[in-house]
Amino acid sequence: MLTAVAGIVGVLVIGAWAVVAWGSKRRQPWLMAPLALLAVVLVVLGQPGWAFLPIAALLAGSFAELVIGAREAPTLRTKDPDGPLSTERWAAAVAAPFRVAVAEPWDVVVRPQLRRRYRKVLQAEWGVADRAGLLAAVDRLWSELHAGPSADLVVDLRTGTARTRVPEGAPAGAGEQRVLLTPEQVGRMREVTGADDRAETVVIGAYEWWKSAHLVRLACGGATLDWLSQAETQNLLRRVASDLQRRYSGWQQLAEAFHAGYLLWHGGGPDGDVVDRVWVALGLLDSAPDSPWNLLPWDMPLERAPYEAAPGSAAESAGASDGRRGEAASGPEGAVGGAPPQARHP
């Protein structure tokens, strides 16, 4: 009787371990294979009592991998390193820090494995629970980016502060934002901007366009959750890429704006594990030789996307003809992501 129980429990645990090991991106789960073999041998030899020891160890190791693997360190992963240049691939690289932060491939727009995560982050950060909410969030962010003159961000490297410089003609109610930086963050800003030790301040122009990464995140989330069609997704990504190519001169300028803008958006300073993950991801993308920010050509020609969009949405504007280039989408104005988020996801 005990042998039968040990056999059944052993089969279930070994099956669970195999699933966890197969789905893990780490090698460590496979190192527990001897435990699975030992459990089988002990059951076969008629030692069910002893078999429960390796079975329990295998169960504990599998559970630990589920916990630890879910918090894997930020890693630069690419599903198809030799993939052809495309508008989707270029646009996905814009939002790569949020994928790298959770060790997911940056070059995949539709990622079924992230459906649950996308539902959580869209609801938590944007209040989005369906297609209508997604289109409204895209409209708000699109309108914000096209609302008027772009503000600059002034980083005082001596005092460790970053503040916005409101331009003339800015929308009513636009006020100065200020955030304190840690010494490590000041050092990173020196490194990213190329400022030497004698430099006291750096100015990052049109920094708010780093938020185009959020439009890419919304597009990827909408496509993954089947809230956007393939044509709508392609239209939105092409429009984002076109805007960024005109406003920035290269990936380096985007990296500067992303670093400073992200800190301002989140509130700066150390505030939990998730912030560190995105910050580490930004460092990887800026310095790694296999980073898309160091490999993809900034001014690559963009493919023409098929037109299909919901009437009155920013997605429709994204699919507009090139003759409307630079025209803002219609939609309610509002600051998307104005409040510090509680979590960071793709």
mmCIF file of C-alpha atoms in Angstrom:
data_model
loop_
_atom_site.group_PDB
_atom_site.id
_atom_site.type_symbol
_atom_site.label_atom_id
_atom_site.label_comp_id
_atom_site.label_asym_id
_atom_site.label_seq_id
_atom_site.Cartn_x
_atom_site.Cartn_y
_atom_site.Cartn_z
ATOM 1 C CA MET A 1 0.000 0.000 0.000
ATOM 2 C CA LEU A 2 2.762 2.432 0.982
ATOM 3 C CA THR A 3 4.632 1.533 -2.183
ATOM 4 C CA ALA A 4 1.592 2.405 -4.301
ATOM 5 C CA VAL A 5 1.173 5.742 -2.499
ATOM 6 C CA ALA A 6 4.872 6.553 -2.930
ATOM 7 C CA GLY A 7 4.643 5.636 -6.619
ATOM 8 C CA ILE A 8 1.626 7.841 -7.265
ATOM 9 C CA VAL A 9 3.026 10.788 -5.311
ATOM 10 C CA GLY A 10 6.386 10.312 -6.991
ATOM 11 C CA VAL A 11 4.850 10.379 -10.464
ATOM 12 C CA LEU A 12 2.924 13.560 -9.690
ATOM 13 C CA VAL A 13 5.935 15.344 -8.184
ATOM 14 C CA ILE A 14 8.307 14.258 -10.940
ATOM 15 C CA GLY A 15 5.760 15.405 -13.517
ATOM 16 C CA ALA A 16 5.444 18.782 -11.807
ATOM 17 C CA TRP A 17 9.230 19.106 -11.626
ATOM 18 C CA ALA A 18 9.570 18.302 -15.322
ATOM 19 C CA VAL A 19 7.037 20.997 -16.236
ATOM 20 C CA VAL A 20 8.777 23.581 -14.038
ATOM 21 C CA ALA A 21 12.226 22.683 -15.386
ATOM 22 C CA TRP A 22 11.021 22.758 -18.990
ATOM 23 C CA GLY A 23 9.411 26.165 -18.557
ATOM 24 C CA SER A 24 12.307 27.670 -16.621
ATOM 25 C CA LYS A 25 14.968 29.746 -18.368
ATOM 26 C CA ARG A 26 17.565 28.586 -15.842
ATOM 27 C CA ARG A 27 19.663 25.420 -15.710
ATOM 28 C CA GLN A 28 19.312 24.876 -11.967
ATOM 29 C CA PRO A 29 16.014 22.909 -12.079
ATOM 30 C CA TRP A 30 17.612 20.238 -14.254
ATOM 31 C CA LEU A 31 20.298 19.686 -11.623
ATOM 32 C CA MET A 32 17.578 18.062 -9.494
ATOM 33 C CA ALA A 33 17.282 15.177 -11.980
ATOM 34 C CA PRO A 34 19.249 12.800 -9.693
ATOM 35 C CA LEU A 35 16.568 13.291 -7.034
ATOM 36 C CA ALA A 36 13.897 12.158 -9.472
ATOM 37 C CA LEU A 37 15.993 9.141 -10.460
ATOM 38 C CA LEU A 38 16.694 8.258 -6.829
ATOM 39 C CA ALA A 39 12.979 8.370 -5.973
ATOM 40 C CA VAL A 40 12.192 5.990 -8.833
ATOM 41 C CA VAL A 41 14.970 3.581 -7.833
ATOM 42 C CA LEU A 42 13.860 3.491 -4.183
ATOM 43 C CA VAL A 43 10.250 2.785 -5.137
ATOM 44 C CA VAL A 44 11.325 0.017 -7.505
ATOM 45 C CA LEU A 45 13.543 -1.520 -4.791
ATOM 46 C CA GLY A 46 10.621 -1.573 -2.366
ATOM 47 C CA GLN A 47 11.820 1.246 -0.109
ATOM 48 C CA PRO A 48 8.811 3.614 -0.276
ATOM 49 C CA GLY A 49 9.562 5.209 3.095
ATOM 50 C CA TRP A 50 13.014 6.343 1.975
ATOM 51 C CA ALA A 51 11.597 7.375 -1.419
ATOM 52 C CA PHE A 52 9.600 10.134 0.215
ATOM 53 C CA LEU A 53 12.850 11.972 1.103
ATOM 54 C CA PRO A 54 13.987 12.680 -2.487
ATOM 55 C CA ILE A 55 10.359 13.254 -3.475
ATOM 56 C CA ALA A 56 9.991 15.914 -0.769
ATOM 57 C CA ALA A 57 13.310 17.496 -1.771
ATOM 58 C CA LEU A 58 12.248 17.535 -5.421
ATOM 59 C CA LEU A 59 8.912 19.120 -4.500
ATOM 60 C CA ALA A 60 10.620 21.801 -2.407
ATOM 61 C CA GLY A 61 13.138 22.529 -5.155
ATOM 62 C CA SER A 62 10.412 22.860 -7.777
ATOM 63 C CA PHE A 63 8.444 25.262 -5.590
ATOM 64 C CA ALA A 64 11.586 27.325 -4.933
ATOM 65 C CA GLU A 65 12.233 27.540 -8.666
ATOM 66 C CA LEU A 66 8.735 28.859 -9.246
ATOM 67 C CA VAL A 67 9.427 31.642 -6.735
ATOM 68 C CA ILE A 68 13.030 32.409 -7.669
ATOM 69 C CA GLY A 69 12.554 31.967 -11.403
ATOM 70 C CA ALA A 70 9.715 34.475 -11.387
ATOM 71 C CA ARG A 71 12.121 37.051 -9.954
ATOM 72 C CA GLU A 72 14.981 36.308 -12.347
ATOM 73 C CA ALA A 73 17.451 39.138 -12.714
ATOM 74 C CA PRO A 74 16.989 41.515 -15.665
ATOM 75 C CA THR A 75 18.403 39.791 -18.721
ATOM 76 C CA LEU A 76 18.782 40.872 -22.327
ATOM 77 C CA ARG A 77 17.001 38.159 -24.313
ATOM 78 C CA THR A 78 16.122 38.038 -27.996
ATOM 79 C CA LYS A 79 13.804 35.438 -29.489
ATOM 80 C CA ASP A 80 15.285 35.804 -32.976
ATOM 81 C CA PRO A 81 18.770 37.402 -32.857
ATOM 82 C CA ASP A 82 19.065 37.163 -36.645
ATOM 83 C CA GLY A 83 15.549 38.403 -37.344
ATOM 84 C CA PRO A 84 15.104 40.763 -40.294
ATOM 85 C CA LEU A 85 14.733 44.483 -39.774
ATOM 86 C CA SER A 86 11.108 45.523 -39.561
ATOM 87 C CA THR A 87 9.027 48.345 -38.175
ATOM 88 C CA GLU A 88 7.627 46.065 -35.467
ATOM 89 C CA ARG A 89 11.113 45.007 -34.387
ATOM 90 C CA TRP A 90 12.330 48.620 -34.316
ATOM 91 C CA ALA A 91 9.326 49.793 -32.293
ATOM 92 C CA ALA A 92 9.618 46.857 -29.879
ATOM 93 C CA ALA A 93 13.200 47.952 -29.162
ATOM 94 C CA VAL A 94 11.869 51.313 -27.939
ATOM 95 C CA ALA A 95 10.072 49.608 -25.033
ATOM 96 C CA ALA A 96 12.781 46.981 -24.510
ATOM 97 C CA PRO A 97 13.652 48.098 -20.929
ATOM 98 C CA PHE A 98 10.312 46.841 -19.627
ATOM 99 C CA ARG A 99 10.787 43.406 -21.217
ATOM 100 C CA VAL A 100 14.449 43.138 -20.216
ATOM 101 C CA ALA A 101 13.441 44.005 -16.632
ATOM 102 C CA VAL A 102 11.476 40.748 -16.403
ATOM 103 C CA ALA A 103 13.923 38.689 -18.512
ATOM 104 C CA GLU A 104 11.519 38.313 -21.448
ATOM 105 C CA PRO A 105 12.455 38.605 -25.147
ATOM 106 C CA TRP A 106 12.326 42.240 -26.214
ATOM 107 C CA ASP A 107 11.697 41.515 -29.908
ATOM 108 C CA VAL A 108 8.277 39.839 -29.612
ATOM 109 C CA VAL A 109 5.156 41.970 -29.931
ATOM 110 C CA VAL A 110 2.570 39.261 -29.200
ATOM 111 C CA ARG A 111 3.638 37.196 -26.183
ATOM 112 C CA PRO A 112 0.886 34.783 -25.021
ATOM 113 C CA GLN A 113 2.964 33.831 -21.960
ATOM 114 C CA LEU A 114 2.474 37.386 -20.689
ATOM 115 C CA ARG A 115 -1.312 37.560 -20.992
ATOM 116 C CA ARG A 116 -1.876 37.390 -17.246
ATOM 117 C CA ARG A 117 0.913 39.879 -16.577
ATOM 118 C CA TYR A 118 -0.447 42.297 -19.177
ATOM 119 C CA ARG A 119 -3.920 42.159 -17.652
ATOM 120 C CA LYS A 120 -2.444 43.002 -14.275
ATOM 121 C CA VAL A 121 -0.210 45.850 -15.423
ATOM 122 C CA LEU A 122 -2.765 47.446 -17.729
ATOM 123 C CA GLN A 123 -5.283 47.536 -14.901
ATOM 124 C CA ALA A 124 -2.789 48.710 -12.262
ATOM 125 C CA GLU A 125 -0.979 51.398 -14.259
ATOM 126 C CA TRP A 126 -3.578 52.548 -16.751
ATOM 127 C CA GLY A 127 -6.947 51.455 -15.399
ATOM 128 C CA VAL A 128 -7.467 49.424 -18.564
ATOM 129 C CA ALA A 129 -9.648 46.315 -18.463
ATOM 130 C CA ASP A 130 -10.895 46.001 -22.060
ATOM 131 C CA ARG A 131 -10.446 47.218 -25.628
ATOM 132 C CA ALA A 132 -12.351 50.467 -25.081
ATOM 133 C CA GLY A 133 -10.187 51.340 -22.087
ATOM 134 C CA LEU A 134 -7.045 50.522 -24.043
ATOM 135 C CA LEU A 135 -7.996 52.823 -26.921
ATOM 136 C CA ALA A 136 -8.866 55.587 -24.458
ATOM 137 C CA ALA A 137 -5.456 55.222 -22.766
ATOM 138 C CA VAL A 138 -3.710 55.395 -26.143
ATOM 139 C CA ASP A 139 -5.721 58.509 -27.008
ATOM 140 C CA ARG A 140 -4.788 60.236 -23.750
ATOM 141 C CA LEU A 141 -1.091 59.528 -24.061
ATOM 142 C CA TRP A 142 -1.053 60.401 -27.751
ATOM 143 C CA SER A 143 -2.733 63.734 -27.036
ATOM 144 C CA GLU A 144 -0.307 64.450 -24.195
ATOM 145 C CA LEU A 145 2.709 63.931 -26.419
ATOM 146 C CA HIS A 146 1.283 66.173 -29.146
ATOM 147 C CA ALA A 147 -0.222 68.816 -26.841
ATOM 148 C CA GLY A 148 2.339 71.562 -27.430
ATOM 149 C CA PRO A 149 6.019 72.459 -27.160
ATOM 150 C CA SER A 150 8.146 69.710 -25.683
ATOM 151 C CA ALA A 151 9.637 70.384 -22.256
ATOM 152 C CA ASP A 152 13.325 69.957 -21.474
ATOM 153 C CA LEU A 153 14.743 68.193 -18.448
ATOM 154 C CA VAL A 154 17.595 69.870 -16.572
ATOM 155 C CA VAL A 155 19.750 67.518 -14.493
ATOM 156 C CA ASP A 156 21.883 69.254 -11.863
ATOM 157 C CA LEU A 157 24.778 66.869 -11.362
ATOM 158 C CA ARG A 158 26.093 68.722 -8.321
ATOM 159 C CA THR A 159 22.959 68.598 -6.192
ATOM 160 C CA GLY A 160 21.533 65.407 -7.693
ATOM 161 C CA THR A 161 18.244 66.909 -8.829
ATOM 162 C CA ALA A 162 16.328 66.726 -12.073
ATOM 163 C CA ARG A 163 13.650 69.278 -12.938
ATOM 164 C CA THR A 164 11.537 70.084 -15.938
ATOM 165 C CA ARG A 165 11.898 73.360 -17.774
ATOM 166 C CA VAL A 166 8.451 74.410 -18.915
ATOM 167 C CA PRO A 167 8.610 75.928 -22.408
ATOM 168 C CA GLU A 168 6.705 78.962 -23.602
ATOM 169 C CA GLY A 169 3.331 78.074 -25.022
ATOM 170 C CA ALA A 170 2.951 75.033 -22.782
ATOM 171 C CA PRO A 171 -0.632 74.011 -21.921
ATOM 172 C CA ALA A 172 -2.199 75.792 -18.962
ATOM 173 C CA GLY A 173 -1.479 74.089 -15.679
ATOM 174 C CA ALA A 174 1.871 72.677 -16.770
ATOM 175 C CA GLY A 175 4.177 73.204 -13.806
ATOM 176 C CA GLU A 176 7.723 72.338 -12.926
ATOM 177 C CA GLN A 177 8.430 68.802 -11.745
ATOM 178 C CA ARG A 178 11.446 68.014 -9.624
ATOM 179 C CA VAL A 179 12.988 64.801 -8.343
ATOM 180 C CA LEU A 180 16.020 63.896 -6.221
ATOM 181 C CA LEU A 181 18.516 61.367 -7.567
ATOM 182 C CA THR A 182 20.791 58.970 -5.744
ATOM 183 C CA PRO A 183 24.579 59.181 -6.260
ATOM 184 C CA GLU A 184 24.418 56.049 -8.396
ATOM 185 C CA GLN A 185 21.732 57.583 -10.579
ATOM 186 C CA VAL A 186 23.772 60.783 -10.961
ATOM 187 C CA GLY A 187 26.750 58.664 -12.009
ATOM 188 C CA ARG A 188 24.630 56.817 -14.561
ATOM 189 C CA MET A 189 23.345 60.108 -15.976
ATOM 190 C CA ARG A 190 26.928 61.311 -16.397
ATOM 191 C CA GLU A 191 27.784 58.093 -18.177
ATOM 192 C CA VAL A 192 24.753 58.073 -20.466
ATOM 193 C CA THR A 193 25.007 61.734 -21.443
ATOM 194 C CA GLY A 194 28.792 61.695 -21.749
ATOM 195 C CA ALA A 195 29.208 64.505 -19.209
ATOM 196 C CA ASP A 196 32.695 64.701 -17.697
ATOM 197 C CA ASP A 197 33.498 65.271 -14.039
ATOM 198 C CA ARG A 198 33.649 69.030 -14.549
ATOM 199 C CA ALA A 199 30.131 69.281 -15.966
ATOM 200 C CA GLU A 200 27.610 70.705 -13.531
ATOM 201 C CA THR A 201 24.373 70.331 -15.474
ATOM 202 C CA VAL A 202 23.051 68.529 -18.524
ATOM 203 C CA VAL A 203 19.931 69.424 -20.467
ATOM 204 C CA ILE A 204 17.893 66.693 -22.147
ATOM 205 C CA GLY A 205 15.652 68.157 -24.814
ATOM 206 C CA ALA A 206 12.156 66.867 -25.590
ATOM 207 C CA TYR A 207 12.567 64.273 -22.861
ATOM 208 C CA GLU A 208 8.844 63.479 -22.677
ATOM 209 C CA TRP A 209 9.006 61.564 -25.935
ATOM 210 C CA TRP A 210 10.489 58.662 -24.004
ATOM 211 C CA LYS A 211 6.852 57.985 -23.076
ATOM 212 C CA SER A 212 6.421 56.620 -26.592
ATOM 213 C CA ALA A 213 7.632 53.420 -24.961
ATOM 214 C CA HIS A 214 4.298 53.324 -23.120
ATOM 215 C CA LEU A 215 2.443 53.460 -26.438
ATOM 216 C CA VAL A 216 4.485 50.461 -27.549
ATOM 217 C CA ARG A 217 3.652 48.671 -24.291
ATOM 218 C CA LEU A 218 -0.049 49.390 -24.792
ATOM 219 C CA ALA A 219 0.163 48.119 -28.375
ATOM 220 C CA CYS A 220 1.933 44.921 -27.309
ATOM 221 C CA GLY A 221 -0.526 44.375 -24.464
ATOM 222 C CA GLY A 222 -3.508 45.017 -26.699
ATOM 223 C CA ALA A 223 -2.210 42.621 -29.341
ATOM 224 C CA THR A 224 -1.371 39.930 -26.777
ATOM 225 C CA LEU A 225 -4.843 40.156 -25.233
ATOM 226 C CA ASP A 226 -6.548 40.230 -28.663
ATOM 227 C CA TRP A 227 -7.889 43.743 -28.072
ATOM 228 C CA LEU A 228 -6.097 45.083 -31.143
ATOM 229 C CA SER A 229 -5.999 43.491 -34.565
ATOM 230 C CA GLN A 230 -2.687 42.894 -36.294
ATOM 231 C CA ALA A 231 -3.302 45.833 -38.615
ATOM 232 C CA GLU A 232 -4.167 48.170 -35.737
ATOM 233 C CA THR A 233 -1.037 47.109 -33.884
ATOM 234 C CA GLN A 234 1.165 47.630 -36.928
ATOM 235 C CA ASN A 235 -0.382 51.037 -37.591
ATOM 236 C CA LEU A 236 0.214 52.242 -34.038
ATOM 237 C CA LEU A 237 3.781 50.932 -33.901
ATOM 238 C CA ARG A 238 4.621 52.542 -37.240
ATOM 239 C CA ARG A 239 3.242 55.885 -36.102
ATOM 240 C CA VAL A 240 5.265 55.738 -32.869
ATOM 241 C CA ALA A 241 8.418 54.846 -34.787
ATOM 242 C CA SER A 242 7.855 57.642 -37.299
ATOM 243 C CA ASP A 243 7.375 60.228 -34.543
ATOM 244 C CA LEU A 244 10.502 59.154 -32.676
ATOM 245 C CA GLN A 245 12.682 59.097 -35.765
ATOM 246 C CA ARG A 246 11.775 62.714 -36.443
ATOM 247 C CA ARG A 247 12.188 63.980 -32.889
ATOM 248 C CA TYR A 248 15.368 62.180 -31.838
ATOM 249 C CA SER A 249 18.592 61.783 -33.763
ATOM 250 C CA GLY A 250 19.461 58.296 -32.555
ATOM 251 C CA TRP A 251 19.209 55.610 -29.906
ATOM 252 C CA GLN A 252 21.631 57.517 -27.696
ATOM 253 C CA GLN A 253 19.261 60.470 -27.467
ATOM 254 C CA LEU A 254 16.385 58.118 -26.641
ATOM 255 C CA ALA A 255 18.536 56.452 -23.961
ATOM 256 C CA GLU A 256 19.242 59.824 -22.323
ATOM 257 C CA ALA A 257 15.564 60.784 -22.349
ATOM 258 C CA PHE A 258 14.497 57.327 -21.150
ATOM 259 C CA HIS A 259 16.894 57.356 -18.192
ATOM 260 C CA ALA A 260 15.952 60.820 -16.966
ATOM 261 C CA GLY A 261 12.272 60.638 -17.904
ATOM 262 C CA TYR A 262 11.787 57.292 -16.232
ATOM 263 C CA LEU A 263 13.241 58.556 -12.959
ATOM 264 C CA LEU A 264 11.021 61.626 -13.082
ATOM 265 C CA TRP A 265 7.973 59.538 -13.953
ATOM 266 C CA HIS A 266 8.553 57.123 -11.128
ATOM 267 C CA GLY A 267 9.713 59.629 -8.573
ATOM 268 C CA GLY A 268 13.473 58.958 -8.487
ATOM 269 C CA GLY A 269 15.491 57.469 -5.690
ATOM 270 C CA PRO A 270 15.381 53.824 -4.567
ATOM 271 C CA ASP A 271 11.804 52.624 -4.106
ATOM 272 C CA GLY A 272 11.641 48.880 -4.146
ATOM 273 C CA ASP A 273 12.919 45.973 -6.193
ATOM 274 C CA VAL A 274 10.964 46.711 -9.347
ATOM 275 C CA VAL A 275 12.512 50.147 -9.828
ATOM 276 C CA ASP A 276 15.963 48.590 -9.596
ATOM 277 C CA ARG A 277 15.037 46.034 -12.250
ATOM 278 C CA VAL A 278 14.007 48.639 -14.806
ATOM 279 C CA TRP A 279 17.036 50.762 -13.963
ATOM 280 C CA VAL A 280 19.330 47.742 -14.396
ATOM 281 C CA ALA A 281 17.599 46.959 -17.693
ATOM 282 C CA LEU A 282 18.284 50.484 -18.933
ATOM 283 C CA GLY A 283 21.957 50.030 -18.101
ATOM 284 C CA LEU A 284 22.092 46.730 -19.996
ATOM 285 C CA LEU A 285 20.479 48.204 -23.081
ATOM 286 C CA ASP A 286 22.783 51.203 -23.055
ATOM 287 C CA SER A 287 26.023 49.250 -22.673
ATOM 288 C CA ALA A 288 25.572 45.674 -23.946
ATOM 289 C CA PRO A 289 27.068 45.137 -27.420
ATOM 290 C CA ASP A 290 24.140 42.909 -28.419
ATOM 291 C CA SER A 291 21.559 45.473 -27.300
ATOM 292 C CA PRO A 292 19.071 46.569 -29.970
ATOM 293 C CA TRP A 293 19.931 50.146 -29.001
ATOM 294 C CA ASN A 294 23.472 49.439 -30.199
ATOM 295 C CA LEU A 295 22.622 47.279 -33.220
ATOM 296 C CA LEU A 296 19.477 48.542 -34.955
ATOM 297 C CA PRO A 297 19.850 51.507 -37.328
ATOM 298 C CA TRP A 298 17.926 54.480 -36.011
ATOM 299 C CA ASP A 299 16.921 55.880 -39.399
ATOM 300 C CA MET A 300 15.847 52.616 -41.020
ATOM 301 C CA PRO A 301 13.013 52.991 -43.561
ATOM 302 C CA LEU A 302 9.636 52.146 -42.080
ATOM 303 C CA GLU A 303 7.269 49.731 -43.767
ATOM 304 C CA ARG A 304 3.829 50.901 -44.795
ATOM 305 C CA ALA A 305 1.263 49.226 -42.581
ATOM 306 C CA PRO A 306 -2.235 48.168 -43.692
ATOM 307 C CA TYR A 307 -4.932 50.560 -42.512
ATOM 308 C CA GLU A 308 -7.494 49.301 -40.027
ATOM 309 C CA ALA A 309 -8.536 51.133 -36.878
ATOM 310 C CA ALA A 310 -11.412 51.973 -34.618
ATOM 311 C CA PRO A 311 -13.092 55.264 -35.570
ATOM 312 C CA GLY A 312 -12.123 58.224 -33.430
ATOM 313 C CA SER A 313 -9.216 56.516 -31.714
ATOM 314 C CA ALA A 314 -5.522 57.247 -31.651
ATOM 315 C CA ALA A 315 -5.080 53.908 -33.359
ATOM 316 C CA GLU A 316 -6.914 55.435 -36.320
ATOM 317 C CA SER A 317 -4.535 58.365 -36.299
ATOM 318 C CA ALA A 318 -1.683 55.892 -36.215
ATOM 319 C CA GLY A 319 -2.879 54.450 -39.473
ATOM 320 C CA ALA A 320 -3.375 57.770 -41.205
ATOM 321 C CA SER A 321 -1.597 58.632 -44.403
ATOM 322 C CA ASP A 322 1.885 60.152 -44.421
ATOM 323 C CA GLY A 323 0.321 63.426 -45.441
ATOM 324 C CA ARG A 324 -0.948 63.835 -41.865
ATOM 325 C CA ARG A 325 2.499 63.343 -40.416
ATOM 326 C CA GLY A 326 2.975 65.317 -37.212
ATOM 327 C CA GLU A 327 -0.759 65.856 -36.633
ATOM 328 C CA ALA A 328 -2.010 64.969 -33.181
ATOM 329 C CA ALA A 329 -4.702 62.434 -32.718
ATOM 330 C CA SER A 330 -8.034 63.557 -31.464
ATOM 331 C CA GLY A 331 -8.958 62.512 -27.984
ATOM 332 C CA PRO A 332 -9.227 63.747 -24.411
ATOM 333 C CA GLU A 333 -6.153 65.337 -22.959
ATOM 334 C CA GLY A 334 -4.687 63.871 -19.811
ATOM 335 C CA ALA A 335 -1.459 62.796 -18.250
ATOM 336 C CA VAL A 336 -1.059 59.060 -18.529
ATOM 337 C CA GLY A 337 1.140 57.551 -15.887
ATOM 338 C CA GLY A 338 1.232 60.738 -13.870
ATOM 339 C CA ALA A 339 0.981 58.837 -10.598
ATOM 340 C CA PRO A 340 3.886 56.586 -9.654
ATOM 341 C CA PRO A 341 3.062 52.987 -10.580
ATOM 342 C CA GLN A 342 3.195 50.217 -8.041
ATOM 343 C CA ALA A 343 4.713 47.677 -10.392
ATOM 344 C CA ARG A 344 6.660 47.434 -13.615
ATOM 345 C CA HIS A 345 5.834 44.881 -16.252
ATOM 346 C CA PRO A 346 6.248 44.571 -20.004
#
